[in-house]
Every structure is written in structure tokens, then in C-alpha cells.
PDB file of N, CA and C and ligand atoms in Angstrom:
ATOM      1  N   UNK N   1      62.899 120.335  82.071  1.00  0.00           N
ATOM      2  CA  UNK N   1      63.306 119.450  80.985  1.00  0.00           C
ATOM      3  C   UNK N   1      64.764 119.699  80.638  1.00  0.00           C
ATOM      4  N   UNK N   2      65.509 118.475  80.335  1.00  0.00           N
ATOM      5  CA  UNK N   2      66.950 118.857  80.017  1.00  0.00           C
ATOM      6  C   UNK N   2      66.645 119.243  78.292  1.00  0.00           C
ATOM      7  N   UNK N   3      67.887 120.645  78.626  1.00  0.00           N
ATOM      8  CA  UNK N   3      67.877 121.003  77.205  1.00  0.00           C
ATOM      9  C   UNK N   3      69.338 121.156  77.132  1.00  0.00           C
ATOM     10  N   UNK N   4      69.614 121.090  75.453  1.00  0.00           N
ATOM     11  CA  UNK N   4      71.294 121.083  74.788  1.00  0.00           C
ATOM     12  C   UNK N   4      71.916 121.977  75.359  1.00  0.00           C
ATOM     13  N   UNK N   5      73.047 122.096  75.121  1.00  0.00           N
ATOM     14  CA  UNK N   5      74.052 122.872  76.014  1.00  0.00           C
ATOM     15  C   UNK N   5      74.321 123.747  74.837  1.00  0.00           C
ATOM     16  N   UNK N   6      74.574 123.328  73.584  1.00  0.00           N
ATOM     17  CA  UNK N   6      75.089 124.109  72.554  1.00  0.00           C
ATOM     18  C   UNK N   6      74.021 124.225  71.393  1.00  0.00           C
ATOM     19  N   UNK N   7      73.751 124.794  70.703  1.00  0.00           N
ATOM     20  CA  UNK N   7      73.060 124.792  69.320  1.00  0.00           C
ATOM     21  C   UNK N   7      73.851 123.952  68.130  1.00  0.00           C
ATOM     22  N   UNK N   8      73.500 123.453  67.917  1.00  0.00           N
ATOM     23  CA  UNK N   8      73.926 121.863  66.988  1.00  0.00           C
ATOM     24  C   UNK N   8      74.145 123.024  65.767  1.00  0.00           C
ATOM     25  N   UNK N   9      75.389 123.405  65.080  1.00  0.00           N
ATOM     26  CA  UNK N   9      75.265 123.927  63.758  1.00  0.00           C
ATOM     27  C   UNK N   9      74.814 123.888  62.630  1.00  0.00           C
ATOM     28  N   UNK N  10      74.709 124.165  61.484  1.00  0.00           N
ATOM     29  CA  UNK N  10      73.351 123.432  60.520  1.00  0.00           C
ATOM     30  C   UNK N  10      74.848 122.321  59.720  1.00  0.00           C
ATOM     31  N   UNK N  11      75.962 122.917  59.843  1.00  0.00           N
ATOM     32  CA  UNK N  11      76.655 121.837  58.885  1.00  0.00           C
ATOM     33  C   UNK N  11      76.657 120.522  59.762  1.00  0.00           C
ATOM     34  N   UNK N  12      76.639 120.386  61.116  1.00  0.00           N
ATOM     35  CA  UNK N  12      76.665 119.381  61.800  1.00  0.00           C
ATOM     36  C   UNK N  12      75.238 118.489  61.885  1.00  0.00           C
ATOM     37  N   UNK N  13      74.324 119.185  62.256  1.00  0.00           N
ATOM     38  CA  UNK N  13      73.263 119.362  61.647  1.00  0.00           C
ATOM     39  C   UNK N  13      72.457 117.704  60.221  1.00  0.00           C
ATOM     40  N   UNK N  14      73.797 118.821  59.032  1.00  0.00           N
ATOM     41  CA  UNK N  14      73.235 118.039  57.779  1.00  0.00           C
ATOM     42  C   UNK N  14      73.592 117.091  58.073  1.00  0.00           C
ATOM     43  N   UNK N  15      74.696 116.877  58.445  1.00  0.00           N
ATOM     44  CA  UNK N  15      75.656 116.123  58.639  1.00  0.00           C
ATOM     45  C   UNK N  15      74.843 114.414  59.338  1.00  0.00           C
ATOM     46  N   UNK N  16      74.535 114.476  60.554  1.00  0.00           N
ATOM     47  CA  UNK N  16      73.929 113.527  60.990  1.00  0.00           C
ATOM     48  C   UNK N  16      72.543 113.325  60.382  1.00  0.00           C
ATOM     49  N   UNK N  17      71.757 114.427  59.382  1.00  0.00           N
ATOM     50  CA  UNK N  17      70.828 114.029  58.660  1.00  0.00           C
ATOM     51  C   UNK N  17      71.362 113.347  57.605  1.00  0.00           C
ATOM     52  N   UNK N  18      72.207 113.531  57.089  1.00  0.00           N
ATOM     53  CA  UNK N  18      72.498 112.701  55.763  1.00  0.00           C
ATOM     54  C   UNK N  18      72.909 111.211  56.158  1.00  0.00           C
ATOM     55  N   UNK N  19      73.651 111.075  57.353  1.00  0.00           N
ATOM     56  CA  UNK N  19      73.560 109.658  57.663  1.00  0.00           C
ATOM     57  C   UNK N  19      72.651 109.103  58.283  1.00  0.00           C
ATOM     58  N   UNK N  20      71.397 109.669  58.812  1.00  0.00           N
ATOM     59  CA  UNK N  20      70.245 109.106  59.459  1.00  0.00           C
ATOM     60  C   UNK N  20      69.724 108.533  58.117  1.00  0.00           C
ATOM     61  N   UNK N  21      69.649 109.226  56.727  1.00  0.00           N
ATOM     62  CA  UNK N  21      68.595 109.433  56.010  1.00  0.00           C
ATOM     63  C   UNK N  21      69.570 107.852  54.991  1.00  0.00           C
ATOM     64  N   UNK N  22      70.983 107.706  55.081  1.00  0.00           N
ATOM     65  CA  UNK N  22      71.242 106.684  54.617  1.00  0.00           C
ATOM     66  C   UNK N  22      71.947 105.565  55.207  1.00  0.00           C
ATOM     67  N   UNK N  23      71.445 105.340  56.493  1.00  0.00           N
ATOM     68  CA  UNK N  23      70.954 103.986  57.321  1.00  0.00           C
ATOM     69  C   UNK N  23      70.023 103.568  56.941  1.00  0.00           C
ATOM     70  N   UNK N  24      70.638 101.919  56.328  1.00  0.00           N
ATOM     71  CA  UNK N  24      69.884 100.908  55.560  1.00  0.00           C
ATOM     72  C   UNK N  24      68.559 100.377  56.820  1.00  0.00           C
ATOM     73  N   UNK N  25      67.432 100.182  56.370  1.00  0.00           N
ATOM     74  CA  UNK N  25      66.449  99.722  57.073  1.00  0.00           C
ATOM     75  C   UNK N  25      66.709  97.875  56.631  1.00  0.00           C
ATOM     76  N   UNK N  26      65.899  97.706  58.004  1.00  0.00           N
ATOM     77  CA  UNK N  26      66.596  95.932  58.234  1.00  0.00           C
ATOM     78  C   UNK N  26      65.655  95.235  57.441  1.00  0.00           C
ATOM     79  N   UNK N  27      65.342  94.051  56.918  1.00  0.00           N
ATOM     80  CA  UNK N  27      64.842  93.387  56.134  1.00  0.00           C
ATOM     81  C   UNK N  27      64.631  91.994  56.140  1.00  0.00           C
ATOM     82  N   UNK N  28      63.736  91.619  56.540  1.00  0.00           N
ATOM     83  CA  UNK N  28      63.331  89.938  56.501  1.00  0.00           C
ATOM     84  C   UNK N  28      62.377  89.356  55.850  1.00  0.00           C
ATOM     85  N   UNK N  29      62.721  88.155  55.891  1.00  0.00           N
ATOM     86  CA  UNK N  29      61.824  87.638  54.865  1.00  0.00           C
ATOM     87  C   UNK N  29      60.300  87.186  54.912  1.00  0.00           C
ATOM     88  N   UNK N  30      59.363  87.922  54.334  1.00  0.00           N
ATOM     89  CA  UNK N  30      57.838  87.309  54.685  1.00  0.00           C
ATOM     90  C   UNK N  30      57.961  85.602  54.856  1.00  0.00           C
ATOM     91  N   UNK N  31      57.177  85.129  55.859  1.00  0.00           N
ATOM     92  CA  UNK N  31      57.037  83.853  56.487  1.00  0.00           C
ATOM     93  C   UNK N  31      55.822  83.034  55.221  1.00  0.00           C
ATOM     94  N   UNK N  32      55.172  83.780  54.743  1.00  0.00           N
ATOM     95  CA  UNK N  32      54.463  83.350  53.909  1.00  0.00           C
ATOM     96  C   UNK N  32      54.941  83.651  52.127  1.00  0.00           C
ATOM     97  N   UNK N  33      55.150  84.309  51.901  1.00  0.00           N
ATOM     98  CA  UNK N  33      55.699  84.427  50.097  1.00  0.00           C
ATOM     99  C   UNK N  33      57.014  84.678  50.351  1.00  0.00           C
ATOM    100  N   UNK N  34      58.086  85.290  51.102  1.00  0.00           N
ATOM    101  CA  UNK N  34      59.332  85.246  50.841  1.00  0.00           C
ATOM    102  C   UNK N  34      59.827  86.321  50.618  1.00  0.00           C
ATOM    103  N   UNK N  35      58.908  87.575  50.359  1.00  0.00           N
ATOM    104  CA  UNK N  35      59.458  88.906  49.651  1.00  0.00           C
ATOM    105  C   UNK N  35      60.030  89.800  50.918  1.00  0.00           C
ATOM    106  N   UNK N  36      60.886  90.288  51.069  1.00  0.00           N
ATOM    107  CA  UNK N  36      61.748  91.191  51.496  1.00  0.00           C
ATOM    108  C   UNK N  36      60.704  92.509  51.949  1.00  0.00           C
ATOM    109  N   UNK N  37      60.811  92.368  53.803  1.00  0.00           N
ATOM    110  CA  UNK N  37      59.612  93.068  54.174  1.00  0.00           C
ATOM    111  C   UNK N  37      60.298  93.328  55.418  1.00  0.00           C
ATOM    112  N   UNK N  38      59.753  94.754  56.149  1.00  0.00           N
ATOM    113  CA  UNK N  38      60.586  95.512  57.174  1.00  0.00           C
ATOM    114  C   UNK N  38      59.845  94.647  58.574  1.00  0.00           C
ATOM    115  N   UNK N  39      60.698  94.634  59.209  1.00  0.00           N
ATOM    116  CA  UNK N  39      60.302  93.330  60.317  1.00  0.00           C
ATOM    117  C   UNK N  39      59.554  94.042  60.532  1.00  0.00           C
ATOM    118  N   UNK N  40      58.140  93.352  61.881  1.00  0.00           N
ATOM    119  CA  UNK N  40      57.058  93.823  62.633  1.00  0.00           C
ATOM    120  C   UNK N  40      56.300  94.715  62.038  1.00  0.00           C
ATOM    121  N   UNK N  41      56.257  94.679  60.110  1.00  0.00           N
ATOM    122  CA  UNK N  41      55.253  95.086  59.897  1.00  0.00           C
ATOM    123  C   UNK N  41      54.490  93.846  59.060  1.00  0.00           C
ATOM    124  N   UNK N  42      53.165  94.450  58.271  1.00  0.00           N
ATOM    125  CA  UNK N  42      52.879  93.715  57.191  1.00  0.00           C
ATOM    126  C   UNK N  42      52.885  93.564  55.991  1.00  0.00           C
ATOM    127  N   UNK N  43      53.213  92.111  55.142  1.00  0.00           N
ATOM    128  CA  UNK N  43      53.761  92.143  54.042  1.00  0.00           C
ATOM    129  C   UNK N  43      53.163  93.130  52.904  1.00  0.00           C
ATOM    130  N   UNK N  44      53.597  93.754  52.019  1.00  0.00           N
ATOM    131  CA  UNK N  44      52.547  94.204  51.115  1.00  0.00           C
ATOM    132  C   UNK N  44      52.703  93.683  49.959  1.00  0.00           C
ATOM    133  N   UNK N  45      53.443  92.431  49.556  1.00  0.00           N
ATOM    134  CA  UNK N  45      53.440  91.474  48.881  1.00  0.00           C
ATOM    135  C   UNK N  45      51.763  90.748  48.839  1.00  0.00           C
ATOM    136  N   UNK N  46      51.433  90.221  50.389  1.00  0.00           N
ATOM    137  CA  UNK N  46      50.873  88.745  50.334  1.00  0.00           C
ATOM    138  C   UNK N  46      50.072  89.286  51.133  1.00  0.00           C
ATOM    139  N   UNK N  47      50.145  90.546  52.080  1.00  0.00           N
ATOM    140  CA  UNK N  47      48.909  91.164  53.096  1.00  0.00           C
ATOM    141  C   UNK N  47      49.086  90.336  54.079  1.00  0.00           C
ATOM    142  N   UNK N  48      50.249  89.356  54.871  1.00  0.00           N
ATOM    143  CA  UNK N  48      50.516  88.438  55.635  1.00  0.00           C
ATOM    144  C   UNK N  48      50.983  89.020  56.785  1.00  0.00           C
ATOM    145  N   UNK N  49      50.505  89.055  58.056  1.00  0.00           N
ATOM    146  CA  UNK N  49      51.550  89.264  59.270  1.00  0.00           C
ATOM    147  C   UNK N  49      51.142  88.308  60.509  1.00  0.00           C
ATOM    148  N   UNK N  50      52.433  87.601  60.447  1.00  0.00           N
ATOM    149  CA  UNK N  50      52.458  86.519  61.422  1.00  0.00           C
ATOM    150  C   UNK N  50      52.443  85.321  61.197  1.00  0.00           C
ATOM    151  N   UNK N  51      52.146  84.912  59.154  1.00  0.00           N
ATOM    152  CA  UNK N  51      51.502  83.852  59.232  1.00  0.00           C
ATOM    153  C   UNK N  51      49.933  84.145  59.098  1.00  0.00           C
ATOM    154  N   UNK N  52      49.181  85.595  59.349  1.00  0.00           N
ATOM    155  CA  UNK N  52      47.665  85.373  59.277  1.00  0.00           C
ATOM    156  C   UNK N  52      47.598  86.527  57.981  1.00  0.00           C
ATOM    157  N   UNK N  53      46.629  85.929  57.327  1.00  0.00           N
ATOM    158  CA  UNK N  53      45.834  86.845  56.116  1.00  0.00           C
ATOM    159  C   UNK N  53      45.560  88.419  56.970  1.00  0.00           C
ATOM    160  N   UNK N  54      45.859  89.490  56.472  1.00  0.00           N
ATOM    161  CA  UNK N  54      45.355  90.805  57.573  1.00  0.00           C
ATOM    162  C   UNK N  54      44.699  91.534  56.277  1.00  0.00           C
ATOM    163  N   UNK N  55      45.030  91.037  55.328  1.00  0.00           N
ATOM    164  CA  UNK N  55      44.343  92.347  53.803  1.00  0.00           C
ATOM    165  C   UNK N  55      43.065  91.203  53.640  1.00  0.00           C
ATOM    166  N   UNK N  56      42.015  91.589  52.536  1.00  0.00           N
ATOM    167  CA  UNK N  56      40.856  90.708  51.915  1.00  0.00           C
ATOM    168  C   UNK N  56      41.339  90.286  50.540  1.00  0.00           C
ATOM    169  N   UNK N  57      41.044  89.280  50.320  1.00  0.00           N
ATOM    170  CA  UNK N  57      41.558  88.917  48.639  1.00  0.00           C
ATOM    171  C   UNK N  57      42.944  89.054  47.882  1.00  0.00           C
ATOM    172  N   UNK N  58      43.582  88.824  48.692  1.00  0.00           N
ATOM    173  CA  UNK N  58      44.980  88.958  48.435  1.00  0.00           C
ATOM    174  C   UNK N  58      45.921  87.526  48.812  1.00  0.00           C
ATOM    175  N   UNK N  59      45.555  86.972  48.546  1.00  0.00           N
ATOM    176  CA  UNK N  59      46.452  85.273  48.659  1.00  0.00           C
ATOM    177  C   UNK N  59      47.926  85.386  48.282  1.00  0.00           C
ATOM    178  N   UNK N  60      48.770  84.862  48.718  1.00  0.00           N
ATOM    179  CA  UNK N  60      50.121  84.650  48.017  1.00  0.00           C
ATOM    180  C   UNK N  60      49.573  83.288  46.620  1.00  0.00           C
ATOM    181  N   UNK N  61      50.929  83.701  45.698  1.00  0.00           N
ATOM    182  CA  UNK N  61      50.671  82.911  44.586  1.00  0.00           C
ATOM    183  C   UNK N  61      51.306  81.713  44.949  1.00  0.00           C
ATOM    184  N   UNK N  62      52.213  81.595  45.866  1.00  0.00           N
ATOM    185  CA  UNK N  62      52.232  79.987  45.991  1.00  0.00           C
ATOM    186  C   UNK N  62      51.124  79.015  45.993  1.00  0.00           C
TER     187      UNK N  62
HETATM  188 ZN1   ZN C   1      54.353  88.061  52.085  1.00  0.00          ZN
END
């Protein structure tokens, strides 16, 4: 297995953790209510993915 050449320091380290940790996650809009939902998952607004009901009893209020 390839392994690192160097030991990553911990300030370098934080360093790319603190910008992993504040990279904005992408955001689109549910196809069914509209609310601001992380692509390729399901809404937890409306329980909607794809266009199909996936939760029980949970309708959008439109
Ligand atoms: Zn929705």
C-alpha cells in the first residue's frame, strides 16, 4: 500500500481540518416544496426524493 512520505504536522494538520470543516455543502432546491436540501438526498422538509413520497404522512403543505 502506498504510504506518506512525511508525517503531516498537527499545525498543518489543523490547518486543512479547519478548511475541510468550513467548505460550504451544496444545496438545491426540493422538486416538491422548495426547501433547501443537500442534493441526492431526501427532503426532510416534505420526506420527498425524486418527486416520490419516501416518509408516511408527511405531505408538503402546498
Ligand atoms: Zn421537500
Amino acid at each position: 500500500m502506498a504510504l506518506p512520505k512525511r508525517r503531516i504536522s498537527r499545525a498543518r494538520a489543523g490547518y486543512r481540518s479547519i478548511r475541510e470543516k468550513l467548505s460550504k455543502t451544496e444545496l438545491v432546491a426540493c422538486k416538491t416544496c422548495g426547501a433547501k436540501i443537500r442534493p441526492h438526498h431526501l427532503c426532510p422538509a416534505c420526506g420527498h426524493y425524486r418527486g416520490k413520497q419516501m416518509l408516511p404522512g408527511n405531505s408538503p403543505a402546498s
